[in-house]
Amino acid sequence: MRAVREADHGSARRVFAHGAEITSVLDNHLHTEDELLWPPLRARAPLAHDLINRMENQHRQLADLLDRAAVLFSTWAATPQPTTTEELAAVLTELHAVLTSHLDDEEAHVLPLVPDHLTAAEWAELGKRGTTALPKRRRLVFLGHVLEDATPAEQEAFLAAFPRSASLAYRLYGRPAYRKETTALRTSLASGTRPDA
Ligand SMILES: [Fe+2]
C-alpha cells in the first residue's frame, strides 16, 4: 500500500483485490471455527472453557478489526493518498499482531484437543469449509500463499496429504500462477511500473 503512488488507481485496484482475497479467507476462518469448532469443544472438553472463551474473544477482536479494515480499504482504493494509507496501515498492523498471537495460541492449545474431542468427519468438514471460501479457480493459486513460508520439506509433507491430481494441479498450474501474479504485484509496486508493461 505504501508503495502505491498517490492517485495511482490501477495499482490501488490490484492491491485491493489481493487484500480482499486474503481478508475473505480470514473472515471464513473466523466463521468456520465459530460454527464448527468452539461448540463441540465447549460441550466435550469442560476443562477447556477458559481457553474457548479466550479464543472467542480473539475472534471478536479480529472480526472488529476486519470490519474496520474493509471500510478503510474501500476508501483507500478510491483515494490512495498518505492519510488513507496510514489509517489503513495502522489497522492492518494491529490485525497482523492480533492474528499472529491468535494463531500461535490455537496451534499451541487448541489443536492438541482436536484428536480427543472431534470426530474425523467433523475435522474434515472444517478443512472442507476452509477450501471452499474461494472460487475454485483461485484455490490452487491461493495455496501458494499458504505455503509461501514453508520449507521445501514442509511443502512436500503438506502436499502429500492431497489427492495426487490436486497436488499435480498445484505444481503445474497453481504454483506458477501464484509466483507470476505475486512477483508482478510486488515488482510493479517496487518499481512503479505496470505489471503488464
Ligand atoms: Fe481461530
Short mmCIF file of C-alpha atoms and ligand atoms in Angstrom, two decimals:
data_model
loop_
_atom_site.label_atom_id
_atom_site.label_comp_id
_atom_site.label_asym_id
_atom_site.label_seq_id
_atom_site.Cartn_x
_atom_site.Cartn_y
_atom_site.Cartn_z
CA MET A 1 0.00 0.00 0.00
CA ARG A 2 2.76 2.43 0.92
CA ALA A 3 4.42 1.70 -2.44
CA VAL A 4 1.32 2.85 -4.35
CA ARG A 5 1.78 6.40 -5.55
CA GLU A 6 -0.87 8.97 -4.72
CA ALA A 7 -3.87 8.66 -7.08
CA ASP A 8 -2.37 5.58 -8.81
CA HIS A 9 -5.77 3.90 -9.07
CA GLY A 10 -4.56 0.99 -11.20
CA SER A 11 -2.01 -0.16 -8.60
CA ALA A 12 -4.50 0.51 -5.81
CA ARG A 13 -7.04 -1.76 -7.52
CA ARG A 14 -4.51 -4.60 -7.73
CA VAL A 15 -3.52 -4.26 -4.07
CA PHE A 16 -7.19 -4.01 -3.10
CA ALA A 17 -8.01 -7.25 -4.97
CA HIS A 18 -5.16 -9.03 -3.21
CA GLY A 19 -6.17 -7.67 0.20
CA ALA A 20 -9.83 -8.53 -0.35
CA GLU A 21 -8.94 -12.14 -1.12
CA ILE A 22 -6.70 -12.52 1.92
CA THR A 23 -9.24 -10.95 4.28
CA SER A 24 -12.10 -13.06 2.87
CA VAL A 25 -10.14 -16.20 3.78
CA LEU A 26 -9.52 -14.86 7.28
CA ASP A 27 -13.19 -13.99 7.64
CA ASN A 28 -14.04 -17.55 6.62
CA HIS A 29 -11.60 -18.89 9.22
CA LEU A 30 -13.47 -16.99 11.94
CA HIS A 31 -16.94 -18.11 10.86
CA THR A 32 -15.97 -21.73 10.31
CA GLU A 33 -14.39 -22.15 13.73
CA ASP A 34 -17.17 -20.22 15.46
CA GLU A 35 -19.69 -22.61 13.93
CA LEU A 36 -17.87 -25.93 13.81
CA LEU A 37 -15.07 -25.90 16.39
CA TRP A 38 -15.95 -23.97 19.53
CA PRO A 39 -19.42 -25.51 20.14
CA PRO A 40 -18.26 -29.17 20.16
CA LEU A 41 -15.14 -28.35 22.18
CA ARG A 42 -17.21 -26.41 24.70
CA ALA A 43 -19.59 -29.37 25.04
CA ARG A 44 -16.97 -32.12 25.17
CA ALA A 45 -13.93 -30.55 26.85
CA PRO A 46 -15.22 -28.89 30.04
CA LEU A 47 -11.71 -28.16 31.27
CA ALA A 48 -11.11 -26.01 28.19
CA HIS A 49 -13.89 -23.47 28.86
CA ASP A 50 -11.49 -20.65 29.70
CA LEU A 51 -9.48 -21.42 26.57
CA ILE A 52 -12.61 -21.40 24.38
CA ASN A 53 -13.71 -18.10 25.91
CA ARG A 54 -10.29 -16.64 25.10
CA MET A 55 -10.49 -17.95 21.50
CA GLU A 56 -13.97 -16.48 21.01
CA ASN A 57 -12.83 -13.14 22.39
CA GLN A 58 -9.88 -13.14 20.00
CA HIS A 59 -12.24 -13.91 17.12
CA ARG A 60 -14.49 -10.99 18.10
CA GLN A 61 -11.46 -8.71 18.20
CA LEU A 62 -10.33 -9.96 14.77
CA ALA A 63 -13.84 -9.58 13.32
CA ASP A 64 -13.96 -5.98 14.54
CA LEU A 65 -10.55 -5.24 13.01
CA LEU A 66 -11.63 -6.88 9.74
CA ASP A 67 -14.76 -4.72 9.64
CA ARG A 68 -12.70 -1.58 10.19
CA ALA A 69 -10.14 -2.69 7.60
CA ALA A 70 -12.86 -3.35 4.99
CA VAL A 71 -14.20 0.19 5.29
CA LEU A 72 -10.75 1.78 5.21
CA PHE A 73 -9.63 -0.47 2.35
CA SER A 74 -12.52 0.71 0.16
CA THR A 75 -11.77 4.34 1.00
CA TRP A 76 -8.08 3.83 0.27
CA ALA A 77 -8.72 2.09 -3.07
CA ALA A 78 -10.88 5.03 -4.16
CA THR A 79 -8.46 7.67 -2.89
CA PRO A 80 -4.94 6.29 -2.38
CA GLN A 81 -3.07 9.04 -0.58
CA PRO A 82 -0.85 9.28 2.53
CA THR A 83 -3.70 9.89 5.00
CA THR A 84 -5.87 6.97 3.89
CA THR A 85 -2.78 4.76 3.54
CA GLU A 86 -1.62 5.35 7.12
CA GLU A 87 -5.12 4.92 8.58
CA LEU A 88 -5.45 1.55 6.87
CA ALA A 89 -1.85 0.56 7.65
CA ALA A 90 -2.46 1.16 11.37
CA VAL A 91 -5.49 -1.17 11.40
CA LEU A 92 -3.75 -3.86 9.32
CA THR A 93 -0.70 -3.70 11.58
CA GLU A 94 -2.92 -4.29 14.61
CA LEU A 95 -4.80 -7.04 12.75
CA HIS A 96 -1.50 -8.75 11.95
CA ALA A 97 -0.37 -8.64 15.59
CA VAL A 98 -3.67 -9.97 16.96
CA LEU A 99 -3.90 -12.64 14.26
CA THR A 100 -0.33 -13.88 14.80
CA SER A 101 -0.92 -14.17 18.53
CA HIS A 102 -4.28 -15.91 17.95
CA LEU A 103 -2.87 -18.47 15.51
CA ASP A 104 0.03 -19.22 17.87
CA ASP A 105 -2.49 -19.70 20.68
CA GLU A 106 -4.63 -22.03 18.54
CA GLU A 107 -1.68 -24.09 17.44
CA ALA A 108 -0.30 -24.48 20.96
CA HIS A 109 -3.53 -25.02 22.90
CA VAL A 110 -6.48 -25.86 20.63
CA LEU A 111 -5.02 -28.29 18.10
CA PRO A 112 -3.89 -30.74 20.82
CA LEU A 113 -7.55 -31.02 21.91
CA VAL A 114 -8.85 -31.97 18.47
CA PRO A 115 -7.91 -35.67 18.27
CA ASP A 116 -9.73 -36.50 21.52
CA HIS A 117 -12.80 -34.30 21.07
CA LEU A 118 -13.68 -34.08 17.36
CA THR A 119 -14.50 -36.92 15.00
CA ALA A 120 -12.53 -37.36 11.80
CA ALA A 121 -15.65 -36.32 9.85
CA GLU A 122 -16.05 -33.13 11.89
CA TRP A 123 -12.39 -32.23 11.38
CA ALA A 124 -12.66 -32.97 7.66
CA GLU A 125 -15.68 -30.65 7.43
CA LEU A 126 -13.63 -27.82 8.94
CA GLY A 127 -10.93 -28.36 6.34
CA LYS A 128 -13.51 -28.52 3.55
CA ARG A 129 -15.08 -25.24 4.59
CA GLY A 130 -11.63 -23.70 4.61
CA THR A 131 -11.05 -24.63 0.98
CA THR A 132 -14.49 -23.57 -0.24
CA ALA A 133 -14.07 -19.94 0.87
CA LEU A 134 -12.62 -19.10 -2.54
CA PRO A 135 -13.89 -19.71 -6.07
CA LYS A 136 -12.47 -22.95 -7.47
CA ARG A 137 -10.20 -21.18 -9.92
CA ARG A 138 -8.48 -19.30 -7.08
CA ARG A 139 -7.93 -22.17 -4.66
CA LEU A 140 -4.85 -23.62 -6.32
CA VAL A 141 -3.31 -20.17 -6.65
CA PHE A 142 -4.08 -19.23 -3.04
CA LEU A 143 -2.31 -22.38 -1.88
CA GLY A 144 0.88 -20.57 -2.88
CA HIS A 145 0.23 -18.03 -0.11
CA VAL A 146 -0.41 -20.82 2.38
CA LEU A 147 2.90 -22.46 1.52
CA GLU A 148 4.93 -19.30 0.98
CA ASP A 149 6.92 -19.53 4.22
CA ALA A 150 7.06 -23.34 4.36
CA THR A 151 10.36 -25.12 3.78
CA PRO A 152 10.57 -27.43 0.74
CA ALA A 153 10.25 -30.44 3.09
CA GLU A 154 7.17 -28.91 4.78
CA GLN A 155 5.64 -28.21 1.37
CA GLU A 156 6.18 -31.82 0.29
CA ALA A 157 4.63 -33.13 3.51
CA PHE A 158 1.64 -30.79 3.14
CA LEU A 159 1.01 -31.72 -0.49
CA ALA A 160 1.38 -35.44 0.24
CA ALA A 161 -1.93 -35.27 2.12
CA PHE A 162 -3.74 -34.09 -1.04
CA PRO A 163 -5.12 -36.36 -3.77
CA ARG A 164 -2.44 -36.84 -6.43
CA SER A 165 -4.48 -34.95 -9.02
CA ALA A 166 -4.78 -31.93 -6.72
CA SER A 167 -1.08 -31.77 -5.82
CA LEU A 168 -0.22 -32.19 -9.50
CA ALA A 169 -2.63 -29.37 -10.45
CA TYR A 170 -0.97 -27.15 -7.86
CA ARG A 171 2.52 -27.90 -9.16
CA LEU A 172 1.54 -27.44 -12.80
CA TYR A 173 -0.87 -24.51 -12.52
CA GLY A 174 -1.34 -23.14 -9.00
CA ARG A 175 2.27 -22.56 -8.01
CA PRO A 176 3.37 -20.99 -11.33
CA ALA A 177 0.27 -18.75 -11.37
CA TYR A 178 0.84 -17.74 -7.75
CA ARG A 179 4.50 -16.90 -8.44
CA LYS A 180 3.64 -14.94 -11.57
CA GLU A 181 0.95 -12.76 -10.05
CA THR A 182 2.74 -12.24 -6.73
CA THR A 183 6.02 -11.32 -8.40
CA ALA A 184 4.19 -8.98 -10.79
CA LEU A 185 2.40 -7.25 -7.91
CA ARG A 186 5.48 -6.82 -5.73
CA THR A 187 7.82 -5.91 -8.58
CA SER A 188 5.48 -3.41 -10.18
CA LEU A 189 4.85 -1.65 -6.89
CA ALA A 190 8.54 -1.56 -6.03
CA SER A 191 9.49 -0.16 -9.43
CA GLY A 192 6.38 1.93 -10.04
CA THR A 193 5.68 0.18 -13.35
CA ARG A 194 2.59 -1.57 -14.62
CA PRO A 195 2.83 -5.37 -14.14
CA ASP A 196 1.98 -5.92 -17.80
CA ALA A 197 4.40 -3.24 -19.05
FE FE B 1 -9.25 -19.00 15.01
#
